[in-house]
């Protein structure tokens, strides 16, 4: 594996374009666009303030840079480098900003979630969405970009509005039976919307595109509830990861639980394969140390070889009991990822330091990113004849 | 000595009772004070002591007997004793021993009879006594035995009573523990319930508080919103260089009712298509499952033993067709319809259930039969006995063995046949040919290598020969020169002599040489030097060798230029024949031409 030289980056803002040809990165208030294969700088843009958020438009023609402190969003074009666009929210402030799926509208969430403003790059029109809900995932677009669901809250009740993205017309507006809506997510087929409640209540509601409640699922009542939710790519399954360290899978025909997976602290099942990373760092005798250290010695001291051993079951995983009196405890299934062919589900339980978990589109390899490690896992699958 | 008579109480006259033997003390002669009384006075003795008493009674010692006998009747009181005896006998029912009722004459006959009677009675009594004693002994032993049993049973009873008490105690303890646990459980449940109530009440409280705070927050937001909107910031705007076209290239449309309706329509279309897709998938799944079920049904039917056909003369039975035929008919029906309507589905599932039940029964029956067969008692003709089964298996095994052997022999024959087959022989021949060809190729390769080696050697040889020739030429020249020198010196000595005579050969050779040289000069390259200078031949020869070597090196190109024709056709032809490709041919020619003289 080859690595290029490191480039400066601020704010963890480095993004590949959706078509994969360019790489955008931010350094303070400058935006650099490089070619993805040669890493040569193609464009350099300067924004008015330190960039806090960066997003490519879906057709890879525009880049959005949001500066929350100043409340300004600047949009740059790759086709015409001298084209510019600046959206100033003024005193309403800016908390979040994102593209619409067609790549021509920008949705700005003002401070205190007062409203969401939809700025259009094509026309002079501006739309407002009032009372958006201040939650983790309050706005969700369907995969084909036709519809947008927005969670709202009025008079201490949760509502969902479904808009048609083409014209930003309101299609449906209905209330949900949640106490305090935590997140919404469309199924990949765009016909079912999953709505889940805050972690104080375990409740998942499934609404059809036209606003009808299809089903509701509740596993238990009092302990802390849902931590993460993920749809399978074929929309057949909905995986719910909860604070009781279990994953429950619902099926799309009956919306009832078909199976649940546990994450025990000690793995005792014979069918589980446990891979344990064993790091070998070479030991150096003290008499060989010299000052200043020679180049080979230095590189050998810091080169650790790692390999993976298959541990024999039963294996007990390191389990640190989280502090009981803090909010949002670091227990439970926090990350879920389905493979692209619906065959596998990867889950992360507990407080293992995994930042992200993603599958390759072919479904036979997976990427694990932790704070200072990076691991690629390959799956060898038997051919089904 | 006194004897007192005491009558047995409760005894009937003439009967002997075991009851309370009261004492009968008979007055005895006082003279015999040392005599022991055979009768001693004791009341109500225990049976054991009584028996000894009885024995003592019945069998007094002989000594005491004599004394007793003499003590009763002496010389003085004969009359009294006789009258006493008579009185006793009469009371006992015997006839009187007196001859008459008043007289003192003794009736000897009656006395003897009485005595005999008394003896007989005595014997009888003794026998009876013996029997009684035996019985008494038996009863005593029985009694002992029973007492022992009784004692043991009492002990056992004691033990069991103690055990019972112990168990009862344990039972009581367990019961109390159980009650305690129940109590604990109830307490825990109550606590849990209480906690749940607490949680729910707190939750409602929190919700209420949250709502209140949220309302306040909303109010603040509204106020803030108003303030912000009121400010009418001029900066609240978007400045853009120029508006960009839409992503899909179309122009924007106004929002009207029509667009709304269109949106609705589109939404419903999307939903419908999704439902249709799902329905299609489900239909496919259903048909597959139905196929599988039907297949299963067929398999089950085939597994079951053939049902006996009910005779058609009994239509009131209700089973005209057997179940199987009915099901087969249903199968065909289902195939024809292939609808998913309620009745067809139910029919299918019902028939499968029925068949499955029949299969289950059949399997159970077989199980029973097998278990019965193990026990050995069989009369049913359906069941095969164990021995028959074993015989069958043996036969089958033999058959299998035979078949295997047959197969093996056939395989061998087939192999043999294959070896005589035409195709294979051709193939084999081809193989041989291939082998030969390869061998030939190998040999060719060797031959070529050898040829190359030979060429090399010949080349070296020719080089050497050339060198030799040149050296020889040089030598000849030297010799010629030397001879000339000699000749000149000789002619210098005698000038009158004919020049030509001594060295005709030389002269001939000289002009010849000159001739050769001149002719060769014509043919040679202009670089070749003049022949007359003597030290030069060496150089010339060297140069020629160099030239020839050089020409050899550049043989391919220089070949045709160097030598125009060849005089000695024979030898050169030989040369050329054998050394065609190399420039050595030309050198060979050169060599031979040089050797012309």
JSON list of N, CA and C in Angstrom, two decimals, chain B residues 37-61:
[
{"chain": "B", "resi": 37, "resn": "UNK", "atom": "N", "xyz": [-43.20, -82.73, 101.97]},
{"chain": "B", "resi": 37, "resn": "UNK", "atom": "CA", "xyz": [-44.58, -82.79, 101.48]},
{"chain": "B", "resi": 37, "resn": "UNK", "atom": "C", "xyz": [-44.58, -82.80, 99.97]},
{"chain": "B", "resi": 38, "resn": "UNK", "atom": "N", "xyz": [-45.20, -83.75, 99.44]},
{"chain": "B", "resi": 38, "resn": "UNK", "atom": "CA", "xyz": [-45.28, -83.66, 97.97]},
{"chain": "B", "resi": 38, "resn": "UNK", "atom": "C", "xyz": [-46.19, -82.53, 97.52]},
{"chain": "B", "resi": 39, "resn": "UNK", "atom": "N", "xyz": [-47.12, -82.29, 98.34]},
{"chain": "B", "resi": 39, "resn": "UNK", "atom": "CA", "xyz": [-48.01, -81.18, 98.00]},
{"chain": "B", "resi": 39, "resn": "UNK", "atom": "C", "xyz": [-47.60, -79.97, 98.81]},
{"chain": "B", "resi": 40, "resn": "UNK", "atom": "N", "xyz": [-47.38, -79.01, 98.17]},
{"chain": "B", "resi": 40, "resn": "UNK", "atom": "CA", "xyz": [-47.06, -77.76, 98.87]},
{"chain": "B", "resi": 40, "resn": "UNK", "atom": "C", "xyz": [-48.15, -76.76, 98.55]},
{"chain": "B", "resi": 41, "resn": "UNK", "atom": "N", "xyz": [-48.34, -75.86, 99.38]},
{"chain": "B", "resi": 41, "resn": "UNK", "atom": "CA", "xyz": [-49.45, -74.92, 99.20]},
{"chain": "B", "resi": 41, "resn": "UNK", "atom": "C", "xyz": [-48.98, -73.63, 98.51]},
{"chain": "B", "resi": 42, "resn": "UNK", "atom": "N", "xyz": [-49.53, -73.47, 97.43]},
{"chain": "B", "resi": 42, "resn": "UNK", "atom": "CA", "xyz": [-49.30, -72.21, 96.67]},
{"chain": "B", "resi": 42, "resn": "UNK", "atom": "C", "xyz": [-50.50, -71.96, 95.80]},
{"chain": "B", "resi": 43, "resn": "UNK", "atom": "N", "xyz": [-50.83, -70.77, 95.68]},
{"chain": "B", "resi": 43, "resn": "UNK", "atom": "CA", "xyz": [-52.01, -70.46, 94.85]},
{"chain": "B", "resi": 43, "resn": "UNK", "atom": "C", "xyz": [-51.61, -69.85, 93.53]},
{"chain": "B", "resi": 44, "resn": "UNK", "atom": "N", "xyz": [-52.31, -70.25, 92.55]},
{"chain": "B", "resi": 44, "resn": "UNK", "atom": "CA", "xyz": [-52.21, -69.58, 91.23]},
{"chain": "B", "resi": 44, "resn": "UNK", "atom": "C", "xyz": [-50.77, -69.41, 90.77]},
{"chain": "B", "resi": 45, "resn": "UNK", "atom": "N", "xyz": [-50.19, -70.50, 90.55]},
{"chain": "B", "resi": 45, "resn": "UNK", "atom": "CA", "xyz": [-48.82, -70.42, 90.07]},
{"chain": "B", "resi": 45, "resn": "UNK", "atom": "C", "xyz": [-48.82, -70.16, 88.58]},
{"chain": "B", "resi": 46, "resn": "UNK", "atom": "N", "xyz": [-47.69, -69.74, 88.13]},
{"chain": "B", "resi": 46, "resn": "UNK", "atom": "CA", "xyz": [-47.51, -69.58, 86.67]},
{"chain": "B", "resi": 46, "resn": "UNK", "atom": "C", "xyz": [-47.48, -70.93, 86.02]},
{"chain": "B", "resi": 47, "resn": "UNK", "atom": "N", "xyz": [-47.82, -70.97, 84.81]},
{"chain": "B", "resi": 47, "resn": "UNK", "atom": "CA", "xyz": [-47.93, -72.25, 84.12]},
{"chain": "B", "resi": 47, "resn": "UNK", "atom": "C", "xyz": [-46.64, -73.05, 84.19]},
{"chain": "B", "resi": 48, "resn": "UNK", "atom": "N", "xyz": [-45.55, -72.34, 84.06]},
{"chain": "B", "resi": 48, "resn": "UNK", "atom": "CA", "xyz": [-44.30, -73.11, 84.08]},
{"chain": "B", "resi": 48, "resn": "UNK", "atom": "C", "xyz": [-44.09, -73.76, 85.44]},
{"chain": "B", "resi": 49, "resn": "UNK", "atom": "N", "xyz": [-44.36, -72.99, 86.43]},
{"chain": "B", "resi": 49, "resn": "UNK", "atom": "CA", "xyz": [-44.17, -73.57, 87.75]},
{"chain": "B", "resi": 49, "resn": "UNK", "atom": "C", "xyz": [-45.24, -74.63, 88.02]},
{"chain": "B", "resi": 50, "resn": "UNK", "atom": "N", "xyz": [-46.40, -74.36, 87.45]},
{"chain": "B", "resi": 50, "resn": "UNK", "atom": "CA", "xyz": [-47.47, -75.33, 87.62]},
{"chain": "B", "resi": 50, "resn": "UNK", "atom": "C", "xyz": [-47.11, -76.64, 86.97]},
{"chain": "B", "resi": 51, "resn": "UNK", "atom": "N", "xyz": [-46.49, -76.51, 85.82]},
{"chain": "B", "resi": 51, "resn": "UNK", "atom": "CA", "xyz": [-46.16, -77.77, 85.12]},
{"chain": "B", "resi": 51, "resn": "UNK", "atom": "C", "xyz": [-45.19, -78.58, 85.98]},
{"chain": "B", "resi": 52, "resn": "UNK", "atom": "N", "xyz": [-44.25, -77.86, 86.55]},
{"chain": "B", "resi": 52, "resn": "UNK", "atom": "CA", "xyz": [-43.30, -78.60, 87.40]},
{"chain": "B", "resi": 52, "resn": "UNK", "atom": "C", "xyz": [-44.04, -79.17, 88.61]},
{"chain": "B", "resi": 53, "resn": "UNK", "atom": "N", "xyz": [-44.97, -78.35, 89.07]},
{"chain": "B", "resi": 53, "resn": "UNK", "atom": "CA", "xyz": [-45.76, -78.85, 90.18]},
{"chain": "B", "resi": 53, "resn": "UNK", "atom": "C", "xyz": [-46.53, -80.09, 89.77]},
{"chain": "B", "resi": 54, "resn": "UNK", "atom": "N", "xyz": [-47.10, -80.00, 88.59]},
{"chain": "B", "resi": 54, "resn": "UNK", "atom": "CA", "xyz": [-47.88, -81.16, 88.10]},
{"chain": "B", "resi": 54, "resn": "UNK", "atom": "C", "xyz": [-46.99, -82.37, 87.98]},
{"chain": "B", "resi": 55, "resn": "UNK", "atom": "N", "xyz": [-45.80, -82.08, 87.46]},
{"chain": "B", "resi": 55, "resn": "UNK", "atom": "CA", "xyz": [-44.88, -83.20, 87.31]},
{"chain": "B", "resi": 55, "resn": "UNK", "atom": "C", "xyz": [-44.58, -83.80, 88.68]},
{"chain": "B", "resi": 56, "resn": "UNK", "atom": "N", "xyz": [-44.35, -82.85, 89.50]},
{"chain": "B", "resi": 56, "resn": "UNK", "atom": "CA", "xyz": [-44.03, -83.32, 90.83]},
{"chain": "B", "resi": 56, "resn": "UNK", "atom": "C", "xyz": [-45.19, -84.10, 91.40]},
{"chain": "B", "resi": 57, "resn": "UNK", "atom": "N", "xyz": [-46.37, -83.54, 91.01]},
{"chain": "B", "resi": 57, "resn": "UNK", "atom": "CA", "xyz": [-47.55, -84.27, 91.50]},
{"chain": "B", "resi": 57, "resn": "UNK", "atom": "C", "xyz": [-47.62, -85.67, 90.91]},
{"chain": "B", "resi": 58, "resn": "UNK", "atom": "N", "xyz": [-47.40, -85.71, 89.63]},
{"chain": "B", "resi": 58, "resn": "UNK", "atom": "CA", "xyz": [-47.63, -86.99, 88.95]},
{"chain": "B", "resi": 58, "resn": "UNK", "atom": "C", "xyz": [-46.49, -87.96, 89.21]},
{"chain": "B", "resi": 59, "resn": "UNK", "atom": "N", "xyz": [-45.32, -87.42, 89.34]},
{"chain": "B", "resi": 59, "resn": "UNK", "atom": "CA", "xyz": [-44.19, -88.32, 89.51]},
{"chain": "B", "resi": 59, "resn": "UNK", "atom": "C", "xyz": [-43.46, -87.98, 90.82]},
{"chain": "B", "resi": 60, "resn": "UNK", "atom": "N", "xyz": [-44.07, -88.35, 91.84]},
{"chain": "B", "resi": 60, "resn": "UNK", "atom": "CA", "xyz": [-43.32, -88.16, 93.08]},
{"chain": "B", "resi": 60, "resn": "UNK", "atom": "C", "xyz": [-42.17, -89.14, 93.13]},
{"chain": "B", "resi": 61, "resn": "UNK", "atom": "N", "xyz": [-41.18, -88.78, 93.87]},
{"chain": "B", "resi": 61, "resn": "UNK", "atom": "CA", "xyz": [-40.02, -89.67, 93.92]},
{"chain": "B", "resi": 61, "resn": "UNK", "atom": "C", "xyz": [-40.40, -90.96, 94.63]}
]
